[in-house]
Amino acid sequence: MRLFKPRFRKQIARIEVSGAIAGATRKYVLDALKTVEEKKFPALLLRIDSPGGTVGDSQEIYSALKRLRNKTKIIASFGNISASGGVYIGMGAEHIVANPGTITGSIGVILRGNNLERLLDRVGVSFKVIKSGPYKDILSFDRELTEPEQQILQQLIDTSYNQFVQTVAEGRRLSVDAVRSFADGRIFTGEQALELGVVDRLGTEEDARRWAAELVGLDPEKTQLHNIEERKKGWLSRFLPGRSQSRSQNKGLLGGLNWLEFEMETNGLPLWMFRP
């Protein structure tokens, strides 16, 4: 019989999801959730500050959160923005707290492709395509979509959208019709989200921490957060101690480059993402 609880049983784990959700985010979150399970944290505070991202990665994070809920209380805290895929992964939490001015919603699916046909004609560039079927080069950037192609893509989007709506309805204990009434791509504030039933309470991340502590019988005044951060990769970070500082100073530039990389990688993919 143990007289004292292990250290991690007296703390609340914290995982932060920030920026666009893609493969790297999925890997970090899934690894972090394994750590939460292995160390037997009684509760998890999931901080979300994301406009959303790729469909498959969001679904895998959501599924892992649902599995963990059988062992750990999960509270989500919506930050500046938790939209589209950010909302979706938030459905993996039992309870959700949002700031009154949090930008959330944008429940829906978007797929974008680039049509450079006129530009290519101007510079005299054309492509010869040999394909096994009529739709193998769907969303090709050197021509317009055909009507059958538009129908195929719309069916794909509709299926993905229905999955999203069903998950929100299940996660928030709402009817599908109720979710469809506001799941038309619109964004709304945390205050509006509370009225719609998308979140449980208005408050800060600190409010979410205190609530999590109360739910698992810990003292809200004393219970600390244990941040589970992404593991540093590569040998370079071990020899350049000032690297994190310079990265912070160049955050704007790197953020722009990362966003451009995300745009290129996801071109032509269905996204659960707020894209103004």
Short mmCIF file of C-alpha atoms in Angstrom, two decimals:
data_model
loop_
_atom_site.label_atom_id
_atom_site.label_comp_id
_atom_site.label_asym_id
_atom_site.label_seq_id
_atom_site.Cartn_x
_atom_site.Cartn_y
_atom_site.Cartn_z
CA MET A 1 0.00 0.00 0.00
CA ARG A 2 1.45 3.38 -1.02
CA LEU A 3 1.41 6.14 1.57
CA PHE A 4 2.16 8.88 -0.93
CA LYS A 5 0.90 9.56 -4.43
CA PRO A 6 3.54 9.62 -7.19
CA ARG A 7 4.52 13.18 -8.16
CA PHE A 8 2.65 13.16 -11.46
CA ARG A 9 -0.58 12.06 -9.73
CA LYS A 10 -0.56 15.44 -7.97
CA GLN A 11 -0.14 17.50 -11.15
CA ILE A 12 -2.14 18.36 -14.23
CA ALA A 13 -0.53 17.66 -17.61
CA ARG A 14 -0.60 20.46 -20.17
CA ILE A 15 -0.36 20.04 -23.94
CA GLU A 16 -0.45 23.03 -26.26
CA VAL A 17 -1.67 22.82 -29.84
CA SER A 18 -0.69 25.98 -31.69
CA GLY A 19 -0.57 26.92 -35.35
CA ALA A 20 -1.82 24.91 -38.29
CA ILE A 21 -2.54 21.24 -37.57
CA ALA A 22 -0.56 18.90 -39.83
CA GLY A 23 1.70 15.86 -39.53
CA ALA A 24 4.21 17.39 -37.12
CA THR A 25 1.45 18.54 -34.76
CA ARG A 26 -0.17 15.11 -34.85
CA LYS A 27 3.09 13.35 -33.99
CA TYR A 28 3.84 15.73 -31.10
CA VAL A 29 0.34 15.45 -29.62
CA LEU A 30 0.15 11.65 -29.93
CA ASP A 31 3.56 11.28 -28.26
CA ALA A 32 2.52 13.71 -25.53
CA LEU A 33 -0.73 11.83 -24.90
CA LYS A 34 1.26 8.61 -24.45
CA THR A 35 3.34 10.40 -21.81
CA VAL A 36 0.18 11.53 -20.02
CA GLU A 37 -1.09 7.95 -19.98
CA GLU A 38 2.22 6.38 -18.93
CA LYS A 39 2.81 8.82 -16.06
CA LYS A 40 -0.83 8.52 -15.00
CA PHE A 41 -1.65 12.20 -14.75
CA PRO A 42 -5.16 12.51 -13.30
CA ALA A 43 -6.09 15.38 -15.64
CA LEU A 44 -4.98 17.01 -18.86
CA LEU A 45 -5.32 20.66 -19.83
CA LEU A 46 -5.37 20.87 -23.62
CA ARG A 47 -4.59 24.42 -24.72
CA ILE A 48 -5.71 25.05 -28.31
CA ASP A 49 -4.66 28.10 -30.31
CA SER A 50 -5.09 26.93 -33.89
CA PRO A 51 -7.09 27.80 -37.01
CA GLY A 52 -7.32 24.08 -37.81
CA GLY A 53 -5.59 22.09 -40.50
CA THR A 54 -5.59 18.76 -42.27
CA VAL A 55 -8.54 16.40 -41.83
CA GLY A 56 -6.73 13.11 -41.15
CA ASP A 57 -4.32 14.59 -38.61
CA SER A 58 -7.19 16.28 -36.74
CA GLN A 59 -9.14 13.01 -36.67
CA GLU A 60 -6.21 11.04 -35.28
CA ILE A 61 -5.66 13.57 -32.49
CA TYR A 62 -9.36 13.52 -31.66
CA SER A 63 -9.45 9.69 -31.56
CA ALA A 64 -6.43 9.56 -29.25
CA LEU A 65 -8.03 12.10 -26.90
CA LYS A 66 -11.23 10.05 -26.76
CA ARG A 67 -9.26 6.93 -25.82
CA LEU A 68 -7.37 8.78 -23.10
CA ARG A 69 -10.62 10.08 -21.62
CA ASN A 70 -11.25 6.63 -20.19
CA LYS A 71 -8.31 7.16 -17.83
CA THR A 72 -7.77 10.92 -17.58
CA LYS A 73 -10.03 13.94 -17.23
CA ILE A 74 -9.50 16.28 -20.20
CA ILE A 75 -10.32 19.98 -20.19
CA ALA A 76 -9.77 22.06 -23.34
CA SER A 77 -8.94 25.75 -23.16
CA PHE A 78 -9.55 27.75 -26.34
CA GLY A 79 -7.06 30.60 -26.76
CA ASN A 80 -7.02 33.44 -29.31
CA ILE A 81 -8.40 31.21 -32.04
CA SER A 82 -9.70 27.68 -32.00
CA ALA A 83 -11.47 27.21 -35.29
CA SER A 84 -12.41 24.38 -37.64
CA GLY A 85 -9.92 21.56 -36.94
CA GLY A 86 -9.14 23.28 -33.65
CA VAL A 87 -12.80 22.84 -32.70
CA TYR A 88 -12.69 19.24 -33.91
CA ILE A 89 -9.85 18.18 -31.63
CA GLY A 90 -11.50 20.12 -28.82
CA MET A 91 -14.40 17.66 -29.12
CA GLY A 92 -12.03 15.06 -27.67
CA ALA A 93 -12.18 16.87 -24.32
CA GLU A 94 -14.94 16.31 -21.77
CA HIS A 95 -15.23 20.02 -21.01
CA ILE A 96 -14.30 23.18 -22.91
CA VAL A 97 -13.48 26.67 -21.63
CA ALA A 98 -13.15 29.64 -23.98
CA ASN A 99 -12.36 33.31 -23.54
CA PRO A 100 -15.34 35.56 -24.32
CA GLY A 101 -13.46 36.95 -27.31
CA THR A 102 -11.96 33.69 -28.58
CA ILE A 103 -12.47 33.26 -32.32
CA THR A 104 -13.97 29.84 -32.87
CA GLY A 105 -16.41 28.06 -35.16
CA SER A 106 -15.61 27.85 -38.88
CA ILE A 107 -17.06 24.35 -38.81
CA GLY A 108 -16.81 23.11 -42.35
CA VAL A 109 -14.46 21.89 -45.05
CA ILE A 110 -12.47 23.75 -47.68
CA LEU A 111 -10.46 22.48 -50.63
CA ARG A 112 -8.46 24.82 -52.82
CA GLY A 113 -6.51 24.28 -55.99
CA ASN A 114 -4.57 26.71 -58.14
CA ASN A 115 -5.41 27.37 -61.77
CA LEU A 116 -2.40 28.84 -63.58
CA GLU A 117 -3.69 28.13 -67.08
CA ARG A 118 -3.72 31.76 -68.25
CA LEU A 119 -0.27 32.45 -66.84
CA LEU A 120 1.15 29.33 -68.48
CA ASP A 121 -0.40 30.32 -71.80
CA ARG A 122 1.21 33.74 -71.53
CA VAL A 123 4.70 32.33 -71.00
CA GLY A 124 4.21 29.56 -73.54
CA VAL A 125 4.30 26.57 -71.22
CA SER A 126 2.03 23.54 -71.69
CA PHE A 127 1.93 19.99 -70.33
CA LYS A 128 1.38 16.66 -72.05
CA VAL A 129 -0.46 14.29 -69.75
CA ILE A 130 -0.76 10.52 -70.11
CA LYS A 131 -3.16 9.13 -67.52
CA SER A 132 -4.86 5.85 -66.65
CA GLY A 133 -8.28 7.39 -66.08
CA PRO A 134 -10.17 10.63 -66.71
CA TYR A 135 -9.83 11.87 -63.14
CA LYS A 136 -6.20 10.99 -62.40
CA ASP A 137 -5.11 14.62 -62.79
CA ILE A 138 -8.06 16.16 -60.96
CA LEU A 139 -7.18 19.61 -59.57
CA SER A 140 -4.31 19.95 -62.04
CA PHE A 141 -3.07 23.53 -61.94
CA ASP A 142 -2.85 23.95 -65.73
CA ARG A 143 -6.56 23.69 -66.55
CA GLU A 144 -10.08 24.35 -65.29
CA LEU A 145 -12.07 21.69 -63.46
CA THR A 146 -14.63 19.84 -65.52
CA GLU A 147 -18.22 19.58 -64.27
CA PRO A 148 -17.89 15.85 -63.38
CA GLU A 149 -14.71 16.68 -61.45
CA GLN A 150 -16.52 19.38 -59.50
CA GLN A 151 -19.23 16.88 -58.58
CA ILE A 152 -16.65 14.34 -57.39
CA LEU A 153 -14.90 16.90 -55.21
CA GLN A 154 -18.17 18.24 -53.83
CA GLN A 155 -19.16 14.72 -52.76
CA LEU A 156 -15.80 14.35 -51.04
CA ILE A 157 -16.28 17.67 -49.22
CA ASP A 158 -19.84 16.78 -48.21
CA THR A 159 -18.73 13.45 -46.73
CA SER A 160 -15.96 15.12 -44.73
CA TYR A 161 -18.40 17.83 -43.58
CA ASN A 162 -20.91 15.25 -42.36
CA GLN A 163 -18.17 13.56 -40.32
CA PHE A 164 -17.35 16.92 -38.71
CA VAL A 165 -20.98 17.72 -37.89
CA GLN A 166 -21.56 14.26 -36.42
CA THR A 167 -18.51 14.57 -34.18
CA VAL A 168 -19.56 17.99 -32.86
CA ALA A 169 -23.09 16.74 -32.24
CA GLU A 170 -21.77 13.73 -30.33
CA GLY A 171 -19.12 15.65 -28.42
CA ARG A 172 -21.43 18.44 -27.31
CA ARG A 173 -24.55 16.32 -26.93
CA LEU A 174 -26.45 18.35 -29.51
CA SER A 175 -28.73 17.24 -32.31
CA VAL A 176 -27.26 17.07 -35.80
CA ASP A 177 -29.81 19.65 -36.95
CA ALA A 178 -28.76 22.02 -34.18
CA VAL A 179 -25.12 21.75 -35.24
CA ARG A 180 -25.96 22.25 -38.91
CA SER A 181 -27.72 25.50 -38.02
CA PHE A 182 -24.36 27.12 -37.21
CA ALA A 183 -21.92 24.77 -39.00
CA ASP A 184 -21.91 26.74 -42.22
CA GLY A 185 -18.34 27.99 -42.06
CA ARG A 186 -19.13 31.08 -39.98
CA ILE A 187 -16.86 32.14 -37.16
CA PHE A 188 -18.15 33.29 -33.78
CA THR A 189 -16.84 34.41 -30.42
CA GLY A 190 -16.43 32.34 -27.30
CA GLU A 191 -19.45 34.11 -25.84
CA GLN A 192 -21.55 33.09 -28.84
CA ALA A 193 -20.11 29.57 -28.66
CA LEU A 194 -21.39 29.28 -25.09
CA GLU A 195 -24.90 30.22 -26.23
CA LEU A 196 -24.71 27.63 -29.02
CA GLY A 197 -23.49 24.90 -26.69
CA VAL A 198 -20.08 24.53 -28.32
CA VAL A 199 -18.26 25.35 -25.06
CA ASP A 200 -19.18 24.83 -21.40
CA ARG A 201 -17.82 27.93 -19.71
CA LEU A 202 -16.22 31.29 -20.36
CA GLY A 203 -12.85 31.82 -18.74
CA THR A 204 -9.10 31.86 -19.04
CA GLU A 205 -6.61 29.03 -19.15
CA GLU A 206 -6.16 29.56 -15.42
CA ASP A 207 -9.88 29.01 -14.92
CA ALA A 208 -9.59 25.79 -16.91
CA ARG A 209 -6.68 24.65 -14.73
CA ARG A 210 -8.64 25.26 -11.55
CA TRP A 211 -11.66 23.41 -12.93
CA ALA A 212 -9.49 20.45 -13.92
CA ALA A 213 -8.02 20.30 -10.41
CA GLU A 214 -11.50 20.35 -8.85
CA LEU A 215 -12.72 17.55 -11.12
CA VAL A 216 -9.98 15.17 -9.92
CA GLY A 217 -10.05 16.16 -6.25
CA LEU A 218 -6.86 18.25 -6.21
CA ASP A 219 -6.38 21.63 -4.54
CA PRO A 220 -6.93 24.35 -7.19
CA GLU A 221 -4.70 26.72 -5.21
CA LYS A 222 -1.69 24.43 -5.15
CA THR A 223 -1.97 22.07 -8.12
CA GLN A 224 0.68 22.78 -10.73
CA LEU A 225 0.75 22.27 -14.48
CA HIS A 226 3.31 19.96 -16.04
CA ASN A 227 4.04 21.12 -19.59
CA ILE A 228 4.70 18.31 -22.02
CA GLU A 229 6.74 19.94 -24.74
CA GLU A 230 7.81 18.68 -28.13
CA ARG A 231 11.09 16.83 -28.04
CA LYS A 232 13.93 18.73 -29.66
CA LYS A 233 15.12 17.09 -32.84
CA GLY A 234 18.58 17.01 -34.35
CA TRP A 235 22.07 17.44 -32.97
CA LEU A 236 22.26 21.15 -33.82
CA SER A 237 20.02 22.25 -30.93
CA ARG A 238 22.41 20.62 -28.43
CA PHE A 239 25.35 22.76 -29.55
CA LEU A 240 23.55 26.08 -30.08
CA PRO A 241 22.12 27.19 -26.72
CA GLY A 242 21.09 30.56 -28.13
CA ARG A 243 19.11 29.02 -30.95
CA SER A 244 15.76 29.28 -29.20
CA GLN A 245 16.34 32.99 -28.59
CA SER A 246 17.17 33.71 -32.22
CA ARG A 247 14.20 31.62 -33.30
CA SER A 248 11.96 33.74 -31.08
CA GLN A 249 13.42 36.93 -32.55
CA ASN A 250 12.70 35.68 -36.07
CA LYS A 251 9.30 34.26 -35.22
CA GLY A 252 7.52 36.44 -37.75
CA LEU A 253 9.77 35.37 -40.63
CA LEU A 254 9.76 31.70 -39.66
CA GLY A 255 6.03 31.79 -39.14
CA GLY A 256 5.60 33.09 -42.67
CA LEU A 257 7.88 30.41 -44.09
CA ASN A 258 6.10 27.68 -42.15
CA TRP A 259 2.75 28.91 -43.40
CA LEU A 260 4.01 28.94 -46.99
CA GLU A 261 5.28 25.39 -46.55
CA PHE A 262 1.91 24.35 -45.15
CA GLU A 263 0.11 25.95 -48.11
CA MET A 264 2.30 24.07 -50.57
CA GLU A 265 2.00 20.72 -48.77
CA THR A 266 -1.79 20.89 -48.45
CA ASN A 267 -2.66 22.31 -51.86
CA GLY A 268 -5.53 20.21 -53.19
CA LEU A 269 -6.29 18.57 -49.82
CA PRO A 270 -9.59 18.94 -47.95
CA LEU A 271 -8.98 21.06 -44.85
CA TRP A 272 -10.84 21.68 -41.64
CA MET A 273 -9.42 25.15 -41.41
CA PHE A 274 -10.38 28.80 -41.03
CA ARG A 275 -8.84 30.53 -44.05
CA PRO A 276 -9.82 34.21 -44.36
#
